[in-house]
Amino acid sequence: MTIKVGIAGAGGIGSNVAANLVRSGIDGLKIIDFDRVERSNLNRQFYFADQIGQFKTEALAENLGRIRPDTQIEVVSTRITAANCRSLFTDCDLVVEGFDRQEDKKMLLELLGTEKIVISACGIAGSDLTAIRTRRLGASFIVGDFTTDAARAPLFAHKVGTIANHMSALILRHRGMIHDLPIC
């Protein structure tokens, strides 16, 4: 059975979850983001210096294709809004939320959270890994420390990556590829 995972935002969370999924054998991704790769992204996102200025969607698809060329990757370089959110993800089995802004996270969870499994992040800033937890919200899951916001603390690769790894594990669990993940 093929699964198609929607990636809403191709920054630190979205790009790292996508790389994990491709490396784990997930063969269908739909990556949606409007932003371009910036130098400040390189410390925690799956991009390279020679990709600065490219759309994140296109650069990420290129990088993922180098891992597994047979992966089916659809890219859409647009901003996700309340008006287009449902239609953008209609063909996805589940969605990874990788937004920066709380308003966007809320919008995606409210619009898709009753229709699809949404794997979301909350509290990805700072350096402490001990408070990272997974909570269930209906059919969806939220991973993070639930308190440390990027507006109040810097983003570090090790924490962003750890949360992306937890989110990836939830998707693999849903796919039946792993078992027994603790959910708070």
PDB file of C-alpha atoms in Angstrom:
ATOM      1  CA  MET A   1       0.000   0.000   0.000  1.00  0.00           C
ATOM      2  CA  THR A   2       1.359   3.386  -1.001  1.00  0.00           C
ATOM      3  CA  ILE A   3       1.069   6.349   1.325  1.00  0.00           C
ATOM      4  CA  LYS A   4       1.291  10.019   0.372  1.00  0.00           C
ATOM      5  CA  VAL A   5       2.470  12.374   3.089  1.00  0.00           C
ATOM      6  CA  GLY A   6       1.798  16.086   2.800  1.00  0.00           C
ATOM      7  CA  ILE A   7       4.542  18.374   4.108  1.00  0.00           C
ATOM      8  CA  ALA A   8       3.113  21.789   5.078  1.00  0.00           C
ATOM      9  CA  GLY A   9       6.209  23.957   5.315  1.00  0.00           C
ATOM     10  CA  ALA A  10       9.675  22.843   4.219  1.00  0.00           C
ATOM     11  CA  GLY A  11      11.770  24.449   6.954  1.00  0.00           C
ATOM     12  CA  GLY A  12      13.501  22.787   9.891  1.00  0.00           C
ATOM     13  CA  ILE A  13      10.667  20.408  10.738  1.00  0.00           C
ATOM     14  CA  GLY A  14       9.334  19.744   7.236  1.00  0.00           C
ATOM     15  CA  SER A  15      12.680  19.250   5.497  1.00  0.00           C
ATOM     16  CA  ASN A  16      14.031  16.937   8.194  1.00  0.00           C
ATOM     17  CA  VAL A  17      10.838  14.864   8.445  1.00  0.00           C
ATOM     18  CA  ALA A  18      10.834  14.516   4.650  1.00  0.00           C
ATOM     19  CA  ALA A  19      14.443  13.280   4.645  1.00  0.00           C
ATOM     20  CA  ASN A  20      13.656  10.777   7.414  1.00  0.00           C
ATOM     21  CA  LEU A  21      10.613   9.458   5.569  1.00  0.00           C
ATOM     22  CA  VAL A  22      12.438   9.012   2.261  1.00  0.00           C
ATOM     23  CA  ARG A  23      15.281   7.208   4.053  1.00  0.00           C
ATOM     24  CA  SER A  24      12.693   4.997   5.785  1.00  0.00           C
ATOM     25  CA  GLY A  25      10.961   3.908   2.586  1.00  0.00           C
ATOM     26  CA  ILE A  26       7.953   6.235   2.366  1.00  0.00           C
ATOM     27  CA  ASP A  27       7.519   6.615  -1.369  1.00  0.00           C
ATOM     28  CA  GLY A  28       5.124   9.535  -1.826  1.00  0.00           C
ATOM     29  CA  LEU A  29       5.481  13.138  -0.660  1.00  0.00           C
ATOM     30  CA  LYS A  30       3.716  16.381  -1.479  1.00  0.00           C
ATOM     31  CA  ILE A  31       5.834  19.332  -0.335  1.00  0.00           C
ATOM     32  CA  ILE A  32       4.163  22.745  -0.078  1.00  0.00           C
ATOM     33  CA  ASP A  33       5.962  25.967   0.859  1.00  0.00           C
ATOM     34  CA  PHE A  34       6.300  29.473  -0.584  1.00  0.00           C
ATOM     35  CA  ASP A  35       9.700  30.374   0.880  1.00  0.00           C
ATOM     36  CA  ARG A  36      13.228  30.311  -0.509  1.00  0.00           C
ATOM     37  CA  VAL A  37      16.389  28.873   1.044  1.00  0.00           C
ATOM     38  CA  GLU A  38      18.333  31.462   3.057  1.00  0.00           C
ATOM     39  CA  ARG A  39      21.796  31.282   4.611  1.00  0.00           C
ATOM     40  CA  SER A  40      20.195  31.381   8.086  1.00  0.00           C
ATOM     41  CA  ASN A  41      18.352  28.109   7.281  1.00  0.00           C
ATOM     42  CA  LEU A  42      21.471  26.033   6.728  1.00  0.00           C
ATOM     43  CA  ASN A  43      22.174  25.327  10.407  1.00  0.00           C
ATOM     44  CA  ARG A  44      18.995  23.266  10.920  1.00  0.00           C
ATOM     45  CA  GLN A  45      17.320  22.602   7.570  1.00  0.00           C
ATOM     46  CA  PHE A  46      18.130  20.001   4.887  1.00  0.00           C
ATOM     47  CA  TYR A  47      19.625  22.444   2.373  1.00  0.00           C
ATOM     48  CA  PHE A  48      23.081  23.399   1.139  1.00  0.00           C
ATOM     49  CA  ALA A  49      24.891  26.693   0.522  1.00  0.00           C
ATOM     50  CA  ASP A  50      24.657  26.365  -3.267  1.00  0.00           C
ATOM     51  CA  GLN A  51      20.836  26.239  -2.952  1.00  0.00           C
ATOM     52  CA  ILE A  52      20.465  29.679  -1.371  1.00  0.00           C
ATOM     53  CA  GLY A  53      17.782  31.590  -3.269  1.00  0.00           C
ATOM     54  CA  GLN A  54      16.018  28.496  -4.630  1.00  0.00           C
ATOM     55  CA  PHE A  55      12.455  27.663  -3.645  1.00  0.00           C
ATOM     56  CA  LYS A  56      12.609  25.329  -0.650  1.00  0.00           C
ATOM     57  CA  THR A  57      10.206  22.941  -2.376  1.00  0.00           C
ATOM     58  CA  GLU A  58      12.469  22.521  -5.399  1.00  0.00           C
ATOM     59  CA  ALA A  59      15.705  22.328  -3.411  1.00  0.00           C
ATOM     60  CA  LEU A  60      14.230  19.757  -1.031  1.00  0.00           C
ATOM     61  CA  ALA A  61      12.902  17.620  -3.881  1.00  0.00           C
ATOM     62  CA  GLU A  62      16.382  17.679  -5.425  1.00  0.00           C
ATOM     63  CA  ASN A  63      18.017  16.624  -2.144  1.00  0.00           C
ATOM     64  CA  LEU A  64      15.479  13.877  -1.486  1.00  0.00           C
ATOM     65  CA  GLY A  65      15.897  12.593  -5.038  1.00  0.00           C
ATOM     66  CA  ARG A  66      19.586  12.112  -4.345  1.00  0.00           C
ATOM     67  CA  ILE A  67      18.653   9.820  -1.441  1.00  0.00           C
ATOM     68  CA  ARG A  68      16.050   7.760  -3.336  1.00  0.00           C
ATOM     69  CA  PRO A  69      15.492   8.724  -6.989  1.00  0.00           C
ATOM     70  CA  ASP A  70      12.354   6.559  -7.262  1.00  0.00           C
ATOM     71  CA  THR A  71      10.429   8.530  -4.611  1.00  0.00           C
ATOM     72  CA  GLN A  72       7.321  10.233  -5.982  1.00  0.00           C
ATOM     73  CA  ILE A  73       7.689  13.891  -4.953  1.00  0.00           C
ATOM     74  CA  GLU A  74       5.168  16.565  -5.869  1.00  0.00           C
ATOM     75  CA  VAL A  75       6.131  20.176  -5.135  1.00  0.00           C
ATOM     76  CA  VAL A  76       3.842  23.181  -4.861  1.00  0.00           C
ATOM     77  CA  SER A  77       5.515  26.553  -4.346  1.00  0.00           C
ATOM     78  CA  THR A  78       2.700  28.550  -2.785  1.00  0.00           C
ATOM     79  CA  ARG A  79       1.603  29.907   0.578  1.00  0.00           C
ATOM     80  CA  ILE A  80      -0.881  27.686   2.402  1.00  0.00           C
ATOM     81  CA  THR A  81      -3.949  29.681   3.420  1.00  0.00           C
ATOM     82  CA  ALA A  82      -7.371  28.960   4.871  1.00  0.00           C
ATOM     83  CA  ALA A  83      -8.760  29.305   1.333  1.00  0.00           C
ATOM     84  CA  ASN A  84      -6.508  26.662  -0.280  1.00  0.00           C
ATOM     85  CA  CYS A  85      -5.499  24.373   2.607  1.00  0.00           C
ATOM     86  CA  ARG A  86      -8.091  21.633   2.111  1.00  0.00           C
ATOM     87  CA  SER A  87      -7.671  21.460  -1.646  1.00  0.00           C
ATOM     88  CA  LEU A  88      -3.859  21.356  -1.439  1.00  0.00           C
ATOM     89  CA  PHE A  89      -3.888  18.280   0.810  1.00  0.00           C
ATOM     90  CA  THR A  90      -6.960  16.456  -0.478  1.00  0.00           C
ATOM     91  CA  ASP A  91      -4.813  13.701  -2.041  1.00  0.00           C
ATOM     92  CA  CYS A  92      -2.602  13.196   1.057  1.00  0.00           C
ATOM     93  CA  ASP A  93      -3.119  10.423   3.590  1.00  0.00           C
ATOM     94  CA  LEU A  94      -1.704  12.505   6.428  1.00  0.00           C
ATOM     95  CA  VAL A  95      -0.043  15.883   6.855  1.00  0.00           C
ATOM     96  CA  VAL A  96       3.103  17.098   8.609  1.00  0.00           C
ATOM     97  CA  GLU A  97       2.726  20.634   9.961  1.00  0.00           C
ATOM     98  CA  GLY A  98       6.008  22.528   9.742  1.00  0.00           C
ATOM     99  CA  PHE A  99       4.893  26.146  10.081  1.00  0.00           C
ATOM    100  CA  ASP A 100       6.687  28.887  12.003  1.00  0.00           C
ATOM    101  CA  ARG A 101       3.670  30.943  12.994  1.00  0.00           C
ATOM    102  CA  GLN A 102       1.145  29.824  15.616  1.00  0.00           C
ATOM    103  CA  GLU A 103      -1.752  31.225  13.569  1.00  0.00           C
ATOM    104  CA  ASP A 104      -0.805  28.986  10.640  1.00  0.00           C
ATOM    105  CA  LYS A 105      -0.473  25.925  12.882  1.00  0.00           C
ATOM    106  CA  LYS A 106      -3.914  26.592  14.355  1.00  0.00           C
ATOM    107  CA  MET A 107      -5.447  27.106  10.901  1.00  0.00           C
ATOM    108  CA  LEU A 108      -4.062  23.829   9.561  1.00  0.00           C
ATOM    109  CA  LEU A 109      -5.127  21.809  12.618  1.00  0.00           C
ATOM    110  CA  GLU A 110      -8.620  23.332  12.577  1.00  0.00           C
ATOM    111  CA  LEU A 111      -9.126  22.774   8.844  1.00  0.00           C
ATOM    112  CA  LEU A 112      -7.545  19.338   8.477  1.00  0.00           C
ATOM    113  CA  GLY A 113      -7.385  17.867  11.987  1.00  0.00           C
ATOM    114  CA  THR A 114     -10.856  16.339  11.826  1.00  0.00           C
ATOM    115  CA  GLU A 115     -10.375  14.970   8.293  1.00  0.00           C
ATOM    116  CA  LYS A 116      -6.797  13.675   8.376  1.00  0.00           C
ATOM    117  CA  ILE A 117      -4.061  12.765  10.780  1.00  0.00           C
ATOM    118  CA  VAL A 118      -1.918  15.858  11.280  1.00  0.00           C
ATOM    119  CA  ILE A 119       1.509  15.518  12.876  1.00  0.00           C
ATOM    120  CA  SER A 120       2.368  18.922  14.355  1.00  0.00           C
ATOM    121  CA  ALA A 121       5.119  20.566  16.421  1.00  0.00           C
ATOM    122  CA  CYS A 122       4.902  22.931  19.385  1.00  0.00           C
ATOM    123  CA  GLY A 123       7.884  24.207  21.359  1.00  0.00           C
ATOM    124  CA  ILE A 124      10.859  23.442  19.103  1.00  0.00           C
ATOM    125  CA  ALA A 125      13.196  26.247  20.233  1.00  0.00           C
ATOM    126  CA  GLY A 126      15.897  26.163  22.886  1.00  0.00           C
ATOM    127  CA  SER A 127      18.344  23.380  23.533  1.00  0.00           C
ATOM    128  CA  ASP A 128      16.724  21.180  26.207  1.00  0.00           C
ATOM    129  CA  LEU A 129      15.585  17.790  24.953  1.00  0.00           C
ATOM    130  CA  THR A 130      14.285  16.386  28.248  1.00  0.00           C
ATOM    131  CA  ALA A 131      10.837  17.994  28.041  1.00  0.00           C
ATOM    132  CA  ILE A 132       9.961  16.725  24.537  1.00  0.00           C
ATOM    133  CA  ARG A 133       6.667  14.838  24.613  1.00  0.00           C
ATOM    134  CA  THR A 134       3.991  13.646  22.228  1.00  0.00           C
ATOM    135  CA  ARG A 135       0.343  14.493  22.825  1.00  0.00           C
ATOM    136  CA  ARG A 136      -2.681  13.243  20.989  1.00  0.00           C
ATOM    137  CA  LEU A 137      -5.348  15.706  19.857  1.00  0.00           C
ATOM    138  CA  GLY A 138      -8.219  13.763  18.310  1.00  0.00           C
ATOM    139  CA  ALA A 139      -6.678  11.843  15.419  1.00  0.00           C
ATOM    140  CA  SER A 140      -3.665  14.151  15.329  1.00  0.00           C
ATOM    141  CA  PHE A 141      -0.416  14.338  17.279  1.00  0.00           C
ATOM    142  CA  ILE A 142       1.683  17.235  18.539  1.00  0.00           C
ATOM    143  CA  VAL A 143       5.388  16.849  19.393  1.00  0.00           C
ATOM    144  CA  GLY A 144       7.605  19.253  21.334  1.00  0.00           C
ATOM    145  CA  ASP A 145       8.119  20.749  24.767  1.00  0.00           C
ATOM    146  CA  PHE A 146       4.921  22.837  24.414  1.00  0.00           C
ATOM    147  CA  THR A 147       6.535  25.945  25.948  1.00  0.00           C
ATOM    148  CA  THR A 148       9.741  27.073  24.225  1.00  0.00           C
ATOM    149  CA  ASP A 149       8.799  29.379  21.360  1.00  0.00           C
ATOM    150  CA  ALA A 150      11.235  30.580  18.679  1.00  0.00           C
ATOM    151  CA  ALA A 151      10.292  34.173  19.558  1.00  0.00           C
ATOM    152  CA  ARG A 152      11.838  33.641  23.011  1.00  0.00           C
ATOM    153  CA  ALA A 153      14.718  31.235  22.357  1.00  0.00           C
ATOM    154  CA  PRO A 154      17.063  30.340  19.476  1.00  0.00           C
ATOM    155  CA  LEU A 155      16.564  27.318  17.253  1.00  0.00           C
ATOM    156  CA  PHE A 156      19.185  24.569  17.516  1.00  0.00           C
ATOM    157  CA  ALA A 157      19.678  21.757  15.025  1.00  0.00           C
ATOM    158  CA  HIS A 158      19.776  19.036  17.662  1.00  0.00           C
ATOM    159  CA  LYS A 159      16.338  19.944  19.082  1.00  0.00           C
ATOM    160  CA  VAL A 160      14.661  20.610  15.738  1.00  0.00           C
ATOM    161  CA  GLY A 161      16.084  17.302  14.480  1.00  0.00           C
ATOM    162  CA  THR A 162      14.968  15.386  17.572  1.00  0.00           C
ATOM    163  CA  ILE A 163      11.406  16.658  17.231  1.00  0.00           C
ATOM    164  CA  ALA A 164      11.440  15.882  13.499  1.00  0.00           C
ATOM    165  CA  ASN A 165      12.631  12.358  14.355  1.00  0.00           C
ATOM    166  CA  HIS A 166       9.747  11.891  16.812  1.00  0.00           C
ATOM    167  CA  MET A 167       7.300  13.142  14.184  1.00  0.00           C
ATOM    168  CA  SER A 168       8.760  10.769  11.597  1.00  0.00           C
ATOM    169  CA  ALA A 169       8.378   7.862  14.012  1.00  0.00           C
ATOM    170  CA  LEU A 170       4.674   8.657  14.427  1.00  0.00           C
ATOM    171  CA  ILE A 171       4.203   8.458  10.664  1.00  0.00           C
ATOM    172  CA  LEU A 172       6.099   5.182  10.453  1.00  0.00           C
ATOM    173  CA  ARG A 173       3.977   3.845  13.321  1.00  0.00           C
ATOM    174  CA  HIS A 174       0.815   4.845  11.426  1.00  0.00           C
ATOM    175  CA  ARG A 175       2.201   3.048   8.380  1.00  0.00           C
ATOM    176  CA  GLY A 176       2.754  -0.080  10.516  1.00  0.00           C
ATOM    177  CA  MET A 177       6.523   0.047  10.118  1.00  0.00           C
ATOM    178  CA  ILE A 178       7.253   0.451  13.863  1.00  0.00           C
ATOM    179  CA  HIS A 179       5.324  -0.236  17.062  1.00  0.00           C
ATOM    180  CA  ASP A 180       5.076   0.800  20.719  1.00  0.00           C
ATOM    181  CA  LEU A 181       5.666   4.564  20.732  1.00  0.00           C
ATOM    182  CA  PRO A 182       4.765   6.222  24.037  1.00  0.00           C
ATOM    183  CA  ILE A 183       2.023   8.853  23.679  1.00  0.00           C
ATOM    184  CA  CYS A 184       1.302  11.161  26.637  1.00  0.00           C
TER     185      CYS A 184
END
